[in-house]
Coordinates of C-alpha atoms and ligand atoms in Angstrom, one line a residue:
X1 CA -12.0 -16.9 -53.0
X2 CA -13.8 -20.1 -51.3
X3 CA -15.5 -20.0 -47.9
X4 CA -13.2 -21.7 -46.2
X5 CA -10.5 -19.1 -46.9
X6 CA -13.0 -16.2 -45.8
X7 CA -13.4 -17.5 -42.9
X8 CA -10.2 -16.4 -40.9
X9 CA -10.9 -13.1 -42.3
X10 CA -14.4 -13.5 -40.7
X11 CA -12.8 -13.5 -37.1
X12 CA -10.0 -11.3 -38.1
X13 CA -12.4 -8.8 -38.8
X14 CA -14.6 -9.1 -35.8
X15 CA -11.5 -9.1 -34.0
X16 CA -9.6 -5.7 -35.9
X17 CA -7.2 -7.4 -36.9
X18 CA -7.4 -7.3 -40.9
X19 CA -4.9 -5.3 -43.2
X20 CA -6.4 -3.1 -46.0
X21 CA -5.9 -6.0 -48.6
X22 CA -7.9 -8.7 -46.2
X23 CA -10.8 -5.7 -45.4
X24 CA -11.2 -5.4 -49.3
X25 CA -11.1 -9.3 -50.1
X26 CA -13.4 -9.9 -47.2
X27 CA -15.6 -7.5 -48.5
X28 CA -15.9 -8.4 -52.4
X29 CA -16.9 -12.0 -50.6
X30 CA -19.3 -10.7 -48.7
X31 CA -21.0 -8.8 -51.4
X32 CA -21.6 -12.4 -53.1
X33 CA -21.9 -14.8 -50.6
X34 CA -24.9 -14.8 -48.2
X35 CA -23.5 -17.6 -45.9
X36 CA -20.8 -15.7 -44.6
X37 CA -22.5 -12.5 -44.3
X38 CA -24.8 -14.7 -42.0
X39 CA -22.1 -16.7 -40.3
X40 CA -20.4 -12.9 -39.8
X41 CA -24.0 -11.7 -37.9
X42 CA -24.2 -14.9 -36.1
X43 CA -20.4 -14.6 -34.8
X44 CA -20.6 -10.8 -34.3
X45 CA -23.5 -11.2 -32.1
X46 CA -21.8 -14.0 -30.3
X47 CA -18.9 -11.7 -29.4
X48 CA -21.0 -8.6 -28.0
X49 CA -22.9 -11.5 -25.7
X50 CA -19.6 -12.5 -24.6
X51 CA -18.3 -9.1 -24.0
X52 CA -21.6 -8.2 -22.6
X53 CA -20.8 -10.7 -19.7
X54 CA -17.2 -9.7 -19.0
X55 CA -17.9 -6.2 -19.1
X56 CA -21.3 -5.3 -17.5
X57 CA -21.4 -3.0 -15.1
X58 CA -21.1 -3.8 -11.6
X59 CA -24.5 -3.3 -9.8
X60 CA -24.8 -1.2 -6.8
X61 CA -24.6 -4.0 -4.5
X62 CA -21.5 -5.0 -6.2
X63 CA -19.8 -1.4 -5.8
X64 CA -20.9 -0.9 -2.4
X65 CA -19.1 -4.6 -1.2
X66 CA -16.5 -3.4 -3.1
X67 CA -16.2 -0.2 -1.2
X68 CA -16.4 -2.1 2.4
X69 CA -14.3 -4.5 1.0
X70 CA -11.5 -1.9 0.6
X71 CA -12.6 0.3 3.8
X72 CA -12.3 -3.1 5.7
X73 CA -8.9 -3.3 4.4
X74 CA -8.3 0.1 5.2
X75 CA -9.2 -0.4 8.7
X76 CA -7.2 -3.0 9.3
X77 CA -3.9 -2.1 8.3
X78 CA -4.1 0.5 9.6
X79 CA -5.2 -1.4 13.0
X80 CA -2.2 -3.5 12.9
X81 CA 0.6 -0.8 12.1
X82 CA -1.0 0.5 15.2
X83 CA -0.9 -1.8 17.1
X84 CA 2.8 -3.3 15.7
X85 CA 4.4 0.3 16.5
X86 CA 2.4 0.3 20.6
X87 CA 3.5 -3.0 21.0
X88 CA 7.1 -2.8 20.3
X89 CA 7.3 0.4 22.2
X90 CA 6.1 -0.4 25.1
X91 CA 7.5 -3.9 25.3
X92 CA 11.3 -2.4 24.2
X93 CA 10.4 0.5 26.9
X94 CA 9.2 -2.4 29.5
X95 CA 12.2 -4.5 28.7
X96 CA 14.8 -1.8 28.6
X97 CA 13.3 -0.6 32.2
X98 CA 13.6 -4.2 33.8
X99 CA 16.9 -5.2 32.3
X100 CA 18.3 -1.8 33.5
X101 CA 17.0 -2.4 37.0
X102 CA 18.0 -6.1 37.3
X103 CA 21.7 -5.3 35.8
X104 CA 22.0 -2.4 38.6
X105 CA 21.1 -4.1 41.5
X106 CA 24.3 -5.4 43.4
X107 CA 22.5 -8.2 44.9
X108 CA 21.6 -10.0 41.8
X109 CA 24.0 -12.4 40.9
X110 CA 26.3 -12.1 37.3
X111 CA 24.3 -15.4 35.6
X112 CA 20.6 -14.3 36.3
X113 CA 21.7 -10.4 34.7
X114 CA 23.1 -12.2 32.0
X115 CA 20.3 -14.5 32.1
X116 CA 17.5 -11.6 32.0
X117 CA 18.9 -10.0 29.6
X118 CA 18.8 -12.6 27.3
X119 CA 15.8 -14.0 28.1
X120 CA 14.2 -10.4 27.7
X121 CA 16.0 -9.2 24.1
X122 CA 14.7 -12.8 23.1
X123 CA 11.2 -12.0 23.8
X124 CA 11.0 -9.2 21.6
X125 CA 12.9 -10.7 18.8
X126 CA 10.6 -13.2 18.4
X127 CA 7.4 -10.9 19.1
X128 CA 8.4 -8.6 16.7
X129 CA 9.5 -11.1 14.4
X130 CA 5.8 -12.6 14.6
X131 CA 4.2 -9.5 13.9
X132 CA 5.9 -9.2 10.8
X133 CA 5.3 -12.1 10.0
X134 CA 1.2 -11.5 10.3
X135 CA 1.5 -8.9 8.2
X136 CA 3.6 -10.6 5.3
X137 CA 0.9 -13.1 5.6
X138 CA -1.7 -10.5 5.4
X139 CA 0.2 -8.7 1.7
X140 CA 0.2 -12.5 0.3
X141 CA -3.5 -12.8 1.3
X142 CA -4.3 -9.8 -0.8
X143 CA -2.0 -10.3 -3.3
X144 CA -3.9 -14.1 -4.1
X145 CA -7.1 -12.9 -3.6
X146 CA -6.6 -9.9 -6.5
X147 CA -4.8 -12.6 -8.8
X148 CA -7.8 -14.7 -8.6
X149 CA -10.0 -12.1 -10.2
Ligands
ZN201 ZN1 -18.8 -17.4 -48.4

């Protein structure tokens, strides 16, 4: 068995991947050949460094920005779904209140009820359909940013 045939074993073992048969072949090489026992060290050490970086620990700092990071986003959900829910009560409340009084009143001619009526349901519509559409933008936001980790 030359080198250059050991070698895939080489990373197949540093990377579990060998059967029984490779393990033992790898091995009998090993046992005879000093190169690759030292290009095995060298790669093996190169590995730990690299999983070293990928893996470390987060630091304190690091947790804690993570933990305002995700009371931050906490907050202001929640903010919004407040806000979203005492905004489209009161304005359907407000709107209901001023179409129902507008509609009632005899002196106010057929067109202009019509008129503030639609003029009123169109309002919310459209402010309710910009709210959700802030907080659709605000699920994409989060959803890039965690993809980009
Ligand atoms: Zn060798």
């Amino acid at each position: 068995m030359s080198c250059e045939t050991i070698q895939p074993l080489i990373t197949g073992y540093l990377d579990g991947e060998l059967s029984a048969d490779q393990q033992t072949e790898l091995d009998a090489h090993l046992a005879q050949c000093e190169q690759c026992r030292r290009d095995l060290e060298e790669l093996r050490q190169l590995k730990d460094n690299l999983a070293g970086m990928s893996f470390r620990e987060p630091g304190d700092e690091e947790l804690d920005r993570y933990w305002q990071g995700v009371y931050n986003r906490l907050e202001r959900g929640t903010g919004w779904v407040l806000l979203s829910i005492g905004a489209i009560c009161l304005l359907s409340f407000g709107a209901f209140m001023l179409v129902e009084r507008v509609v009632r009143d005899p002196d106010v001619a057929w067109i202009v009820k019509i008129g503030v009526t639609a003029l009123i349901i169109g309002a919310v519509v459209l402010f309710v359909s910009l709210l959700r559409e802030r907080l659709a933008v605000r699920k994409t936001d989060r959803y890039a940013k965690e993809i980009k980790r």
